Coordinates of C-alpha atoms and ligand atoms in Angstrom, one line a residue:
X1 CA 14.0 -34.7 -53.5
X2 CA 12.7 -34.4 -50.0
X3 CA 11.1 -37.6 -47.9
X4 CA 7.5 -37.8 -47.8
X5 CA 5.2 -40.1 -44.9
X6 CA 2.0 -40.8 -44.8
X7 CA 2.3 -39.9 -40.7
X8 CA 5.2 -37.9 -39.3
X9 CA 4.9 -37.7 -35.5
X10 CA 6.7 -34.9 -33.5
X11 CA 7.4 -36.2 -30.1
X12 CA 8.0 -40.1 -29.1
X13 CA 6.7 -39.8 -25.4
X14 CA 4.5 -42.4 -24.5
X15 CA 1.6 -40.3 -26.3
X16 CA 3.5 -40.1 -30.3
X17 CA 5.6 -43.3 -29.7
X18 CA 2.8 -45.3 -29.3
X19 CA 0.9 -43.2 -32.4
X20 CA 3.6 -43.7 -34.5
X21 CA 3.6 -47.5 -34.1
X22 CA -0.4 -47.7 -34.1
X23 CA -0.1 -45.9 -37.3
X24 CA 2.3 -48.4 -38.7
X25 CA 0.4 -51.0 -38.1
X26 CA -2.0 -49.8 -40.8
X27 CA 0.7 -50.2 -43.3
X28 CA 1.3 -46.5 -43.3
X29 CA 4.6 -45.0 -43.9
X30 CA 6.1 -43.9 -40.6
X31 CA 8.5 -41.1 -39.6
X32 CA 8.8 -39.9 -35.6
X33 CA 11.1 -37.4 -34.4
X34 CA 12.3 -36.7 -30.9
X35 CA 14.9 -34.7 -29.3
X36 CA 14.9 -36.1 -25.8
X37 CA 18.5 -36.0 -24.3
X38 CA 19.4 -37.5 -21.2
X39 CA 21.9 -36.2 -18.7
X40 CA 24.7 -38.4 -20.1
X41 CA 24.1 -36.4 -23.4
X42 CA 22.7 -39.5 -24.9
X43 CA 19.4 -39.0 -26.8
X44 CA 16.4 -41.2 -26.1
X45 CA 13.3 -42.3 -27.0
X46 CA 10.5 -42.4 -25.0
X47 CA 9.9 -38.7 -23.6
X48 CA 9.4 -37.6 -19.8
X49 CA 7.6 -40.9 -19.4
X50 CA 10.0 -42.9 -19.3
X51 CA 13.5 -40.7 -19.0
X52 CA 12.3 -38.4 -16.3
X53 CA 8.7 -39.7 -15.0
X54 CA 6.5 -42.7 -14.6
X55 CA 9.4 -44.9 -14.5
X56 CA 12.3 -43.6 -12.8
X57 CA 9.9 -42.2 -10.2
X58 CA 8.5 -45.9 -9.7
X59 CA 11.8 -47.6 -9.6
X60 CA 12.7 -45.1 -6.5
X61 CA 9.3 -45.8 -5.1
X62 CA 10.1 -49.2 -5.3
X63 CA 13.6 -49.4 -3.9
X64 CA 12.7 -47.0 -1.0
X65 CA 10.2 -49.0 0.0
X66 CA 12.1 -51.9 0.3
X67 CA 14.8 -50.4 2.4
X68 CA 11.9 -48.9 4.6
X69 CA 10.1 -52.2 5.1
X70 CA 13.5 -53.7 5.8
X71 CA 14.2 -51.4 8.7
X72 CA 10.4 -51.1 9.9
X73 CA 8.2 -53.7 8.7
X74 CA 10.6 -57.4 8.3
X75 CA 10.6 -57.2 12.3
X76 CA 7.0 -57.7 12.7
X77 CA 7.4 -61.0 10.3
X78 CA 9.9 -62.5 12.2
X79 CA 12.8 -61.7 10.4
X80 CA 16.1 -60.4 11.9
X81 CA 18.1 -58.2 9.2
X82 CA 21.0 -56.4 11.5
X83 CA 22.3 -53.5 10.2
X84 CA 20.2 -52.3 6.5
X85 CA 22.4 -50.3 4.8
X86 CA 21.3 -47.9 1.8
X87 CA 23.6 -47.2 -1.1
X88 CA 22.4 -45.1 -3.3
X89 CA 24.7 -45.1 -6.0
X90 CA 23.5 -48.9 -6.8
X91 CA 19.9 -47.3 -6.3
X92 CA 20.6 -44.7 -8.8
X93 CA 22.3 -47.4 -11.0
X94 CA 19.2 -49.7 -10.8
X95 CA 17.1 -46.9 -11.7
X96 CA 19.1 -45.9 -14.7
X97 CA 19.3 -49.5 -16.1
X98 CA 15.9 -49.6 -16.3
X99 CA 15.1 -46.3 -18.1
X100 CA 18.0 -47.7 -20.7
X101 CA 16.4 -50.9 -21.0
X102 CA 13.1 -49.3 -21.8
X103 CA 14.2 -46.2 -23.8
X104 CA 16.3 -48.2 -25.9
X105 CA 13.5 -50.5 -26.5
X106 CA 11.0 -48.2 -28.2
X107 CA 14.1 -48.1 -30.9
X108 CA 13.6 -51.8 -31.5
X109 CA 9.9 -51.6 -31.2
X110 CA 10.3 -48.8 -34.2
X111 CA 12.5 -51.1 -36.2
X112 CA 10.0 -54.0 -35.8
X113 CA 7.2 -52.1 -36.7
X114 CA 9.1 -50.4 -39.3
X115 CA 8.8 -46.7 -38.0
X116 CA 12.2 -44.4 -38.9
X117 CA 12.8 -42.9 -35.6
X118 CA 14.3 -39.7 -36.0
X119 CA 16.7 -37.5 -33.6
X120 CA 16.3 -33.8 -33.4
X121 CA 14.4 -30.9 -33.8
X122 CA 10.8 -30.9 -35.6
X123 CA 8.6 -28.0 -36.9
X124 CA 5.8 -28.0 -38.2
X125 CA 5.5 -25.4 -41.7
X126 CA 2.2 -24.6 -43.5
X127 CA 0.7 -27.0 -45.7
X128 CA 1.9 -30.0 -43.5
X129 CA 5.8 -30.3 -44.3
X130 CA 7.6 -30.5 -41.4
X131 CA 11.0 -28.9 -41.0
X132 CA 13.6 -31.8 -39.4
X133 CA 16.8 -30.5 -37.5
X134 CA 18.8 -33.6 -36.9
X135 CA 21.7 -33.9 -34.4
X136 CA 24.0 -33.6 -36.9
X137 CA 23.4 -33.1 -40.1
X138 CA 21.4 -31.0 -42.7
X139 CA 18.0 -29.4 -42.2
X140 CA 15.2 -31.4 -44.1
X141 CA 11.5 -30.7 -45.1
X142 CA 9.8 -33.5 -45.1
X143 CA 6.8 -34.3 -46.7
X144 CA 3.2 -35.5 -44.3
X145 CA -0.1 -36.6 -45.6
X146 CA -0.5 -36.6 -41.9
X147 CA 1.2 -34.8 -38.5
X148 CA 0.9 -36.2 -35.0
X149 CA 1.8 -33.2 -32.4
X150 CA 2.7 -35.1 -29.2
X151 CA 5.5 -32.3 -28.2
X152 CA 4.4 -33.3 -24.5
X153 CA 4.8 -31.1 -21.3
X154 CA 7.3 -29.3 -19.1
X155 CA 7.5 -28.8 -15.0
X156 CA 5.8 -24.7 -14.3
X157 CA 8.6 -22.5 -12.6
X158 CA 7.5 -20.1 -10.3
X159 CA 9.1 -16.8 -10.4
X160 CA 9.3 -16.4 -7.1
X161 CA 11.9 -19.8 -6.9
X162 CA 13.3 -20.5 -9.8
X163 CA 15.2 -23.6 -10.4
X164 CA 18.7 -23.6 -10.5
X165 CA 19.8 -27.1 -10.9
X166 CA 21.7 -27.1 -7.5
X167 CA 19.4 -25.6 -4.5
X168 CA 15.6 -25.0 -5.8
X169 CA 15.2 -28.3 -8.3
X170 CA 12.1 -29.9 -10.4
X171 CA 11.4 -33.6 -10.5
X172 CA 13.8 -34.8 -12.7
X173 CA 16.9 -33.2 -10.8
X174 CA 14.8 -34.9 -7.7
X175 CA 15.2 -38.3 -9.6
X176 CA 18.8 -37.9 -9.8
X177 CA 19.8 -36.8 -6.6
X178 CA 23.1 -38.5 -5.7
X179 CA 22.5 -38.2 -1.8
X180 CA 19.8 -38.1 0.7
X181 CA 18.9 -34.3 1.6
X182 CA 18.4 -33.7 5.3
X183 CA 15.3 -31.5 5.2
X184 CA 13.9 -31.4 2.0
X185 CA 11.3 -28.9 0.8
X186 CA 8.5 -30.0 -1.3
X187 CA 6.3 -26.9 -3.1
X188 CA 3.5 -28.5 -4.3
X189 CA 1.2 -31.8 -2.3
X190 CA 0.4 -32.8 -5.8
X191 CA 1.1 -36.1 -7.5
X192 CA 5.2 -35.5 -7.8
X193 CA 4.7 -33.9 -4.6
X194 CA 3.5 -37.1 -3.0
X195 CA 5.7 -39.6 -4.8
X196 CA 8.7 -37.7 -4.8
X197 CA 8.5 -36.5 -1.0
X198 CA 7.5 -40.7 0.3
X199 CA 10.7 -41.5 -1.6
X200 CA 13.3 -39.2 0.3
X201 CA 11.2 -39.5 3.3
X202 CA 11.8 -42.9 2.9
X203 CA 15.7 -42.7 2.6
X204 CA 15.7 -40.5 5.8
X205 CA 15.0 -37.2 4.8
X206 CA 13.1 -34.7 6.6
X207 CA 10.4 -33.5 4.1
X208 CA 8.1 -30.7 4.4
X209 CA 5.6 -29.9 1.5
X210 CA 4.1 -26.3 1.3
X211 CA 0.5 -26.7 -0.5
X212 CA -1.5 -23.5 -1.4
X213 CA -4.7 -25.0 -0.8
X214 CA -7.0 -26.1 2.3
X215 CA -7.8 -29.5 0.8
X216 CA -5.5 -32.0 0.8
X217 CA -5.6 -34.3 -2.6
X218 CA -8.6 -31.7 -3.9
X219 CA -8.8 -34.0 -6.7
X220 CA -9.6 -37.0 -5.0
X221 CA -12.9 -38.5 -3.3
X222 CA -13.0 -36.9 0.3
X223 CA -13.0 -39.9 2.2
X224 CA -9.8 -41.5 0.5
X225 CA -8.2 -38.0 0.4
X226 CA -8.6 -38.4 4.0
X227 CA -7.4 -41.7 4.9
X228 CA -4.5 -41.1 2.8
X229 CA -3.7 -37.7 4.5
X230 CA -3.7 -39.7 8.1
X231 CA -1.4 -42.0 6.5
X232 CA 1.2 -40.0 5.1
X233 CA 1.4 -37.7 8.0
X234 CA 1.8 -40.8 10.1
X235 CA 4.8 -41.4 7.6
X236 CA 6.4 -38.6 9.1
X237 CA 5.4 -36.2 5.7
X238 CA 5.1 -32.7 7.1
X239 CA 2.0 -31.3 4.9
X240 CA 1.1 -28.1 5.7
X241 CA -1.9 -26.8 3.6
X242 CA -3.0 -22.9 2.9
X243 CA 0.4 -21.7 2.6
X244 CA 1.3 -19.6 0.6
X245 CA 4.7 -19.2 -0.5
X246 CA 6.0 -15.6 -0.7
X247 CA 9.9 -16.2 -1.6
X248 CA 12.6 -19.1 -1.9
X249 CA 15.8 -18.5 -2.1
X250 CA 19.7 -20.6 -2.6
X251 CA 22.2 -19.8 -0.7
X252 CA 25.6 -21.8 -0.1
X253 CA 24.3 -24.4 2.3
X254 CA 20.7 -24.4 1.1
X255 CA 17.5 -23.2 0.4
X256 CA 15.5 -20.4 3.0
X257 CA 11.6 -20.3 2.3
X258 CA 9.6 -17.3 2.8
X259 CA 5.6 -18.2 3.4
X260 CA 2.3 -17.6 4.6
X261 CA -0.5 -19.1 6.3
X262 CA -2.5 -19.1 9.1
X263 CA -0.4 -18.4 11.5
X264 CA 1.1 -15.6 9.8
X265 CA 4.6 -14.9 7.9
X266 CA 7.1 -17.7 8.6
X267 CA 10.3 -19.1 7.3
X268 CA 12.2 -22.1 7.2
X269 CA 15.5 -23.8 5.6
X270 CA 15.8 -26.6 3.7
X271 CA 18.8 -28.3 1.9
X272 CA 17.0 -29.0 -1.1
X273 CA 13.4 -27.3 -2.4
X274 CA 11.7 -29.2 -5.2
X275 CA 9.3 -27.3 -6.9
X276 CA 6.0 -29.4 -8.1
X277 CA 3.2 -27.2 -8.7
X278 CA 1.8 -28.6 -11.8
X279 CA 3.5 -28.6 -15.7
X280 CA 2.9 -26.9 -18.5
X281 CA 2.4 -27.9 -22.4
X282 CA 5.7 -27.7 -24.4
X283 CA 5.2 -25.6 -28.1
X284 CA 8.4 -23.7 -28.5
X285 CA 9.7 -23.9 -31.6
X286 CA 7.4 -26.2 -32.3
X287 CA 4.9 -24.1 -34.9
X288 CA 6.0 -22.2 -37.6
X289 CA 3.6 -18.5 -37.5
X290 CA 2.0 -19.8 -40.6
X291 CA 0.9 -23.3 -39.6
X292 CA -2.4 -22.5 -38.8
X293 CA -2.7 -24.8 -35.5
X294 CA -4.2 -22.7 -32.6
X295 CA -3.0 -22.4 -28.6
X296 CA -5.4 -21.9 -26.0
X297 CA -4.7 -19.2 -23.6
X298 CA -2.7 -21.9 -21.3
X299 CA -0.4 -22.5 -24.5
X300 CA -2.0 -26.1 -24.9
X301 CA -2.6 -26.9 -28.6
X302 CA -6.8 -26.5 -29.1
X303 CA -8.2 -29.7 -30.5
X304 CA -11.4 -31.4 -30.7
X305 CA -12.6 -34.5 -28.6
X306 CA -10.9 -36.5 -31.9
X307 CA -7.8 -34.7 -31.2
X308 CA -8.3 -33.0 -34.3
X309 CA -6.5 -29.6 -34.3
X310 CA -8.1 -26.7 -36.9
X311 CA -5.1 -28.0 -39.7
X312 CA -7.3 -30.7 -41.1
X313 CA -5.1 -33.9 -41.5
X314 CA -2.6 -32.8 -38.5
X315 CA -3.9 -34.2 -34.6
X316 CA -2.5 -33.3 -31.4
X317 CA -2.5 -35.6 -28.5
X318 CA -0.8 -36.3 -25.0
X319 CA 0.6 -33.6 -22.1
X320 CA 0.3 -31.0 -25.1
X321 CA -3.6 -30.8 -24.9
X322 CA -6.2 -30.7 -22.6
X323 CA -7.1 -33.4 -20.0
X324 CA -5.3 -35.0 -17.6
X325 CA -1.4 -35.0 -18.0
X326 CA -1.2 -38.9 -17.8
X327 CA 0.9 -41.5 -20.0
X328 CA -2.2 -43.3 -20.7
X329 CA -4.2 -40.6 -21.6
X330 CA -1.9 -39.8 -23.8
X331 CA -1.0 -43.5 -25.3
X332 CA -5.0 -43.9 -25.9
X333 CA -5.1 -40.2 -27.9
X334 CA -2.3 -41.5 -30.0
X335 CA -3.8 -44.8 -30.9
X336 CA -7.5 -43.1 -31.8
X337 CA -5.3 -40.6 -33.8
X338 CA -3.2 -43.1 -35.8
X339 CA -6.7 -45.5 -36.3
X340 CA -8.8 -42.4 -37.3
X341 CA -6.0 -41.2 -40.3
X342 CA -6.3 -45.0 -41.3
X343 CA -9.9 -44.5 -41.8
X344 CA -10.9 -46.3 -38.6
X345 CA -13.8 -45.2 -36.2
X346 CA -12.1 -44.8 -33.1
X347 CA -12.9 -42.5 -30.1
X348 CA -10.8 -42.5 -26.2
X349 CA -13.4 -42.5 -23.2
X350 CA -12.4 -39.6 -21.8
X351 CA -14.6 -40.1 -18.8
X352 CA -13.1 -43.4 -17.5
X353 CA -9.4 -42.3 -17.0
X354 CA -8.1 -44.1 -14.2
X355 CA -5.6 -42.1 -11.7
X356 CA -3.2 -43.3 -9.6
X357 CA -1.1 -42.2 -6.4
X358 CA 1.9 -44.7 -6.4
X359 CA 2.3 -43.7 -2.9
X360 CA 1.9 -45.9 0.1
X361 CA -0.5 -46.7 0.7
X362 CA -1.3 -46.6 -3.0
X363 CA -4.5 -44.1 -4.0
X364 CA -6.1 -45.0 -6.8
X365 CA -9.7 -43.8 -8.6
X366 CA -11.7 -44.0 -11.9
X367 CA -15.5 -42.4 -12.5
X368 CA -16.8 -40.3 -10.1
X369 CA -16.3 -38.6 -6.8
X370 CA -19.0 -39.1 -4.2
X371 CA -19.1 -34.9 -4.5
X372 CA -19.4 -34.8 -8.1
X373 CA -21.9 -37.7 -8.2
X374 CA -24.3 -35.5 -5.5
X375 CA -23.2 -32.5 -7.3
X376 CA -25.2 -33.9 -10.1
X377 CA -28.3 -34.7 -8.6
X378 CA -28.1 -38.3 -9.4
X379 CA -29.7 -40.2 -6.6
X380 CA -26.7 -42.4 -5.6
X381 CA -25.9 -45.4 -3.0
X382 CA -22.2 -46.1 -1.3
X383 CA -20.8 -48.9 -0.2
X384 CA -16.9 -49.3 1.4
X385 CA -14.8 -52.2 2.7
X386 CA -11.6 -51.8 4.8
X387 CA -8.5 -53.6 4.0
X388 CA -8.3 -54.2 8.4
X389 CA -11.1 -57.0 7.3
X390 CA -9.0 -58.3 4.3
X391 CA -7.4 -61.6 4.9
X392 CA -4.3 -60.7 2.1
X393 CA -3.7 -57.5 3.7
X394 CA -3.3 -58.8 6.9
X395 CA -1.0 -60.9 5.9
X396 CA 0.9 -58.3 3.9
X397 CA 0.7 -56.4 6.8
X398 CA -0.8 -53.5 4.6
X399 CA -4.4 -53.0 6.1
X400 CA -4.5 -49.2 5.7
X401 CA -7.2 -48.0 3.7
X402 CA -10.5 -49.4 1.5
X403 CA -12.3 -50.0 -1.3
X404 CA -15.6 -47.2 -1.9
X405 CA -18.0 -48.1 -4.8
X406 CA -20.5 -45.3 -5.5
X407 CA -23.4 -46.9 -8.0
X408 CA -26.7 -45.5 -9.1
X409 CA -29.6 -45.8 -7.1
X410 CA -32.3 -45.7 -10.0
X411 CA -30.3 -48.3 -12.3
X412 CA -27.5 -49.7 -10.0
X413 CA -24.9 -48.5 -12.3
X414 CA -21.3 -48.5 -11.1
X415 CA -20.3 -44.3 -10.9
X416 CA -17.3 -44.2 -9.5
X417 CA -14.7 -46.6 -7.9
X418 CA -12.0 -45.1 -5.3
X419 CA -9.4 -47.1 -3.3
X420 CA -6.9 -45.8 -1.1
X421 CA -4.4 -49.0 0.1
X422 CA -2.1 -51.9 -0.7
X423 CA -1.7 -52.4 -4.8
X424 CA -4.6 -49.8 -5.4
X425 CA -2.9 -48.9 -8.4
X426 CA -2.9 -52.7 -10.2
X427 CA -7.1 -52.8 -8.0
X428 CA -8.4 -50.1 -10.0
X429 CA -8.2 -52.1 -13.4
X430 CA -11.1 -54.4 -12.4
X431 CA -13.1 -51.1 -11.9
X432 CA -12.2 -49.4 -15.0
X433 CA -13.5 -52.4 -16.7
X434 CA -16.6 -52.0 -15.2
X435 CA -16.6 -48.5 -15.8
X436 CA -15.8 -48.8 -19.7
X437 CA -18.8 -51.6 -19.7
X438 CA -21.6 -50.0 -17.5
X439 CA -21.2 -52.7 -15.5
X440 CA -24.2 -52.8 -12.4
X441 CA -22.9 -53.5 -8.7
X442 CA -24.5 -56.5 -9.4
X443 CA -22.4 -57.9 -12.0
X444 CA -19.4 -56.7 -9.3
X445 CA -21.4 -58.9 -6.3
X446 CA -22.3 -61.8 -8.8
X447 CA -18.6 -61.7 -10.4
X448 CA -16.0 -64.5 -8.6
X449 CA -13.0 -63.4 -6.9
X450 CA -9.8 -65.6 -5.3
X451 CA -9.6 -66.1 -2.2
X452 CA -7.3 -64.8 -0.6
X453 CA -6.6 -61.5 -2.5
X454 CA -7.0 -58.0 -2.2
X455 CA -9.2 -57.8 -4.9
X456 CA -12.2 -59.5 -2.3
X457 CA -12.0 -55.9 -1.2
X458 CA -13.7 -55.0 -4.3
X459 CA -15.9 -57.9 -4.0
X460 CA -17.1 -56.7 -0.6
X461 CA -17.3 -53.2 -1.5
X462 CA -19.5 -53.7 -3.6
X463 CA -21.9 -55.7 -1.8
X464 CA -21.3 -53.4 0.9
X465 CA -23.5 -51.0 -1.9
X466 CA -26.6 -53.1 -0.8
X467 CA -25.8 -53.7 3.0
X468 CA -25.1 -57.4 2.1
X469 CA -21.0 -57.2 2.6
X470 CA -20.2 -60.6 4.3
X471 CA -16.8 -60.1 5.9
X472 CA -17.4 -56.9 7.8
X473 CA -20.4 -56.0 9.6
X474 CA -23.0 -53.3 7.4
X475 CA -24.0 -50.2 8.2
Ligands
LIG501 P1 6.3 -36.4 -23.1 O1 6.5 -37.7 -22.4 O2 6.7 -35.2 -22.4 O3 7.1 -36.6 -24.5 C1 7.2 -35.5 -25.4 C2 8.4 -35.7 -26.2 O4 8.4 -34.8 -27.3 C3 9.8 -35.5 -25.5 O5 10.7 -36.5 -25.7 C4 10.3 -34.2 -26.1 O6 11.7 -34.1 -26.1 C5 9.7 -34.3 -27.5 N1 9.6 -33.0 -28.2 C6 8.9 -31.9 -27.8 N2 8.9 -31.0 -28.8 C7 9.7 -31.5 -29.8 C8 10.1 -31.0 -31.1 N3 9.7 -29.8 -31.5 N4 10.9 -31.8 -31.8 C9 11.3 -33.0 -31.4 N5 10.9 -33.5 -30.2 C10 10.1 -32.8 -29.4 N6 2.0 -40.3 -15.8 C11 1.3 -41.5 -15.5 O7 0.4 -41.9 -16.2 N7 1.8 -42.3 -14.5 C12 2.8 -42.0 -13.7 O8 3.2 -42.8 -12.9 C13 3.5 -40.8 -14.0 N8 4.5 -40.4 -13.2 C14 5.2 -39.2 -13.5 C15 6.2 -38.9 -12.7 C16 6.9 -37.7 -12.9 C17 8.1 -37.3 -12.0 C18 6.5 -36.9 -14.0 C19 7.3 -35.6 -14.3 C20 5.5 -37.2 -14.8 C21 4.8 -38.4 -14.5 N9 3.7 -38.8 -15.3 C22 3.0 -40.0 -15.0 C23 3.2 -38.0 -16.4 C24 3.7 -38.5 -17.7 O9 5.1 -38.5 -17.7 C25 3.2 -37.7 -18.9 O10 1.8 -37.6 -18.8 C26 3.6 -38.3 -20.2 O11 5.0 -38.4 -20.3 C27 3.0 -37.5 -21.4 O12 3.4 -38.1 -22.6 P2 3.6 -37.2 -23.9 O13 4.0 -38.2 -24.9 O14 2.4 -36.4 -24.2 O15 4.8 -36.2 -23.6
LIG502 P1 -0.3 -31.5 -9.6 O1 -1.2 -30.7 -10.4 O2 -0.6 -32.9 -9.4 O3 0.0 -30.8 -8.2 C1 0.4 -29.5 -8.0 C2 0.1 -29.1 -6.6 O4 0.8 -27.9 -6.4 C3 -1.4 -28.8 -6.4 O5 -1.8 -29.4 -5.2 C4 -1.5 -27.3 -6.3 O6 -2.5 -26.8 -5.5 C5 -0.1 -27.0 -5.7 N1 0.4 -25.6 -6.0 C6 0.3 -24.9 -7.2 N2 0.9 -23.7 -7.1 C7 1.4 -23.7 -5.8 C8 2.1 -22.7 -5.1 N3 2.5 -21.6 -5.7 N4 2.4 -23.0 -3.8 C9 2.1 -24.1 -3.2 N5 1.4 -25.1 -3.9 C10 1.0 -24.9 -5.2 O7 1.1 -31.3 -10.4 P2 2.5 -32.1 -10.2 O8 2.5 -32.8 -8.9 O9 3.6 -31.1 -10.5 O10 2.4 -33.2 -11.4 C11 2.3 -32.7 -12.7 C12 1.6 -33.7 -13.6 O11 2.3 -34.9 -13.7 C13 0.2 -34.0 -13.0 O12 -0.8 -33.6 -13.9 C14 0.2 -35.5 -12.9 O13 -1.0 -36.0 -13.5 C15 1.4 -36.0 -13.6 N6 2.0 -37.1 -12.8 C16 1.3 -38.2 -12.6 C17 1.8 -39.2 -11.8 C18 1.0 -40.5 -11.6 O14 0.1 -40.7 -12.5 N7 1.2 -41.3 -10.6 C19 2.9 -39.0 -11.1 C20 3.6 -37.8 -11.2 C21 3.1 -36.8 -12.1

């Protein structure tokens, strides 16, 4: 006889792990199956989150910072350190401990919330049975009241430098590098562009990153995406926008780059290329013909702002769909997924998202841009506050950067919150809070904050709305 669920999630990245344990929590019968294996040829839980993503990447940040600060920054503190020495084996090690510790927790957090993780292959059939190809062992159909897709997302090759593992790499093969690349070659100023480049850079590579547009960070407020551009090319990050690349290609020692821009058709040599120019929703294999769930004509899975797909009683949610490829995004879509089978009203605020740049400094933003906001005709006020006037930055020695509030000028309703600077990333809570509440810049100017700390910034931003900032003179 085969196994029936009331839930069977396909996927246990940070968008169906999550799902699968929301929807236990309702006393539902669980199943969620994954096929995640890592380089070792162990399988894991937890997706490109947590194997080959969010925290792999931050471990890296983390330890490359350290090593920078101790060879740039400890100096300026008072602190003698002689000769700083990288190994990055015990880097590597570091950041593969963690991802274990992590990954192999989800299995515990499935045994304590009584979820039966599954390892292999899952499709989904008409009439919602899934097909389950385990590791080893038979093929099974499984029975589901209820299917979570959260099959997640996949780095976009370009067919003009295809990634061979070796030469021309994506970001997880960047994550695993087991030596520092002279001159590296970034496609892509992107997120993983960013990230990924500040980390070799850090370690002493010389990193150039080839980016198709004219705007640097198109996606950010302009003022931020500015400071931060100052910043990183101060970093020694070689960021050449409007180029267009025509051809990369390995050879023995390397990687040559055929491109474009303004000054016409150029090429350059790198020892390793990493190719981040977005990624791409994962389906293969993942749909039988008959199971009546719809692509878009980017292959993400259609569904409705309920992350309904047109199956009724089978949701989609995560990298697979559309909005923004993020782990929280995804988490949230899970949750409202696994509370709206149990009968629960439940929605994900799709316009209070928060982003983040774990670059340094830090970029982080929820809401809206100052362009959208005057794209919308809403009569707006600004107000910023520079970290150089912060009393914890200064003593971090981190005074790059600022806090910009954009608010409503009819209602004084926080719009949009951006910060480009120390800890913007751990900052930009306070605003999505306010976001998520409608909060006024006056609850923000009338709201307490320590002293010192870089969330005064904040504070002082938003006073700065109404010329009333007390720390740094208005304008
Ligand atoms: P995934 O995490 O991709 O998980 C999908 C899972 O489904 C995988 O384990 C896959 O093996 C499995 N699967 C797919 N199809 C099947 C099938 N048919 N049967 C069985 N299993 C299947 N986001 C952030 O918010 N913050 C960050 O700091 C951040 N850093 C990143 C850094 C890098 C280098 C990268 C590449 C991404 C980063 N992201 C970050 C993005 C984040 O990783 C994704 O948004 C997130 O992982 C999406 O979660 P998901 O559950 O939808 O998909
Ligand atoms: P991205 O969309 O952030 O950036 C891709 C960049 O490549 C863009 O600037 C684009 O203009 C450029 N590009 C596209 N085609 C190009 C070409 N042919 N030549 C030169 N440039 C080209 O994508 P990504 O950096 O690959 O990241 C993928 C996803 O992973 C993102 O959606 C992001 O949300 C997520 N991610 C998030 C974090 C984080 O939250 N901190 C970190 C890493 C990744």
């Amino acid at each position: 006889m085969s196994r029936s669920f009331d839930v069977v999630v396909i996927g246990a990245g940070p968008a169906g792990y999550v799902g699968a344990i929301r929807a236990a929590q309702h006393g539902l019968s669980v199943a969620c199956i994954d096929e995640w294996q890592n380089r070792d040829g162990k399988y894991a839980f937890g997706g490109t989150c947590l194997n080959a993503g969010c925290i792999p990447s931050k471990a890296l940040l983390e330890s490359s910072e350290l090593y920078h600060k101790a060879q740039h920054d400890f100096k300026k503190h008072g602190i003698k350190t002689g000769g700083v020495e990288m190994d990055i084996a015990a880097m590597q090690k570091r950041r593969a401990g963690i991802v274990r510790q992590l990954t192999g927790g989800i299995g515990g957090l499935f045994k304590a919330n009584k979820v039966e993780g599954l390892i292999g292959h899952g499709k989904l059939l008409a009439g919602k049975k899934v097909e389950f190809t385990p590791v080893d062992g038979e093929v099974e159909i499984i029975e589901a009241k209820n299917v979570i897709l959260a099959s997640g997302s996949a780095p976009v090759e370009l067919g003009i430098a295809p990634f061979d593992g070796e030469h021309i790499i994506d970001s997880w093969d960047a994550l695993e590098l087991g030596a520092v690349p002279a001159r590296l070659g970034v496609v892509g100023a992107g997120v993983i562009g960013l990230e990924l480049g500040s980390v070799w850079a850090r370690l002493g590579s010389e990193v150039t990153i080839l980016e198709a547009l004219d705007d640097f960070l198109f996606m950010a407020d302009r003022d931020v995406a500015k400071v931060a551009g100052q910043e990183f090319r101060k970093q020694g990050l070689d960021i050449k926008l409007g180029t267009k690349v025509i051809k990369a290609k390995a050879g023995k020692s390397g990687v040559t780059v055929d491109y474009e821009d303004a000054d016409g058709k150029q090429s350059v040599e790198f020892d390793k290329l990493i190719v981040a120019v977005g990624r791409r929703p994962v389906t293969d294999g993942l749909l039988a013909d008959d199971a009546g769930v719809q692509l878009d004509e980017r292959g993400f899975i259609v569904v409705d702002d309920e992350c309904r797909t047109q199956v009724s009683g089978v949701y989609a949610v995560g990298d697979c769909v559309r909005g923004p490829m993020l782990a929280h995004k995804g988490s949230e879509e899970g949750v409202m997924a696994a509370d709206l089978i149990a009968g629960e009203i439940a929605e994900v605020n799709y316009d209070v998202i928060p982003s983040v740049l774990y670059t340094n400094p830090e970029i982080a933003w929820a809401g809206q841009t100052e362009e959208q906001v005057k794209a919308s005709g809403r009569p707006y006020k600004t107000g910023s506050f520079p970290f150089m006037a912060s009393g914890r930055a200064k003593a971090m020695e981190q005074t790059a950067g600022m806090v910009k509030i954009i608010s409503s000028q009819d209602d004084d309703e926080v719009l949009g919150v951006h910060i480009v600077g120390p800890m913007a990333g751990e900052l930009i809570a306070e605003a999505v809070l306010a976001l998520e509440f409608a909060a006024s810049t006056e609850d923000l100017q009338r709201t307490i904050h320590a002293h010192p700390s870089l969330a005064e910034a904040m504070h002082e931003a938003s006073l700065a709305v109404d010329r009333k900032a007390l720390n740094f003179p208005n304008k």
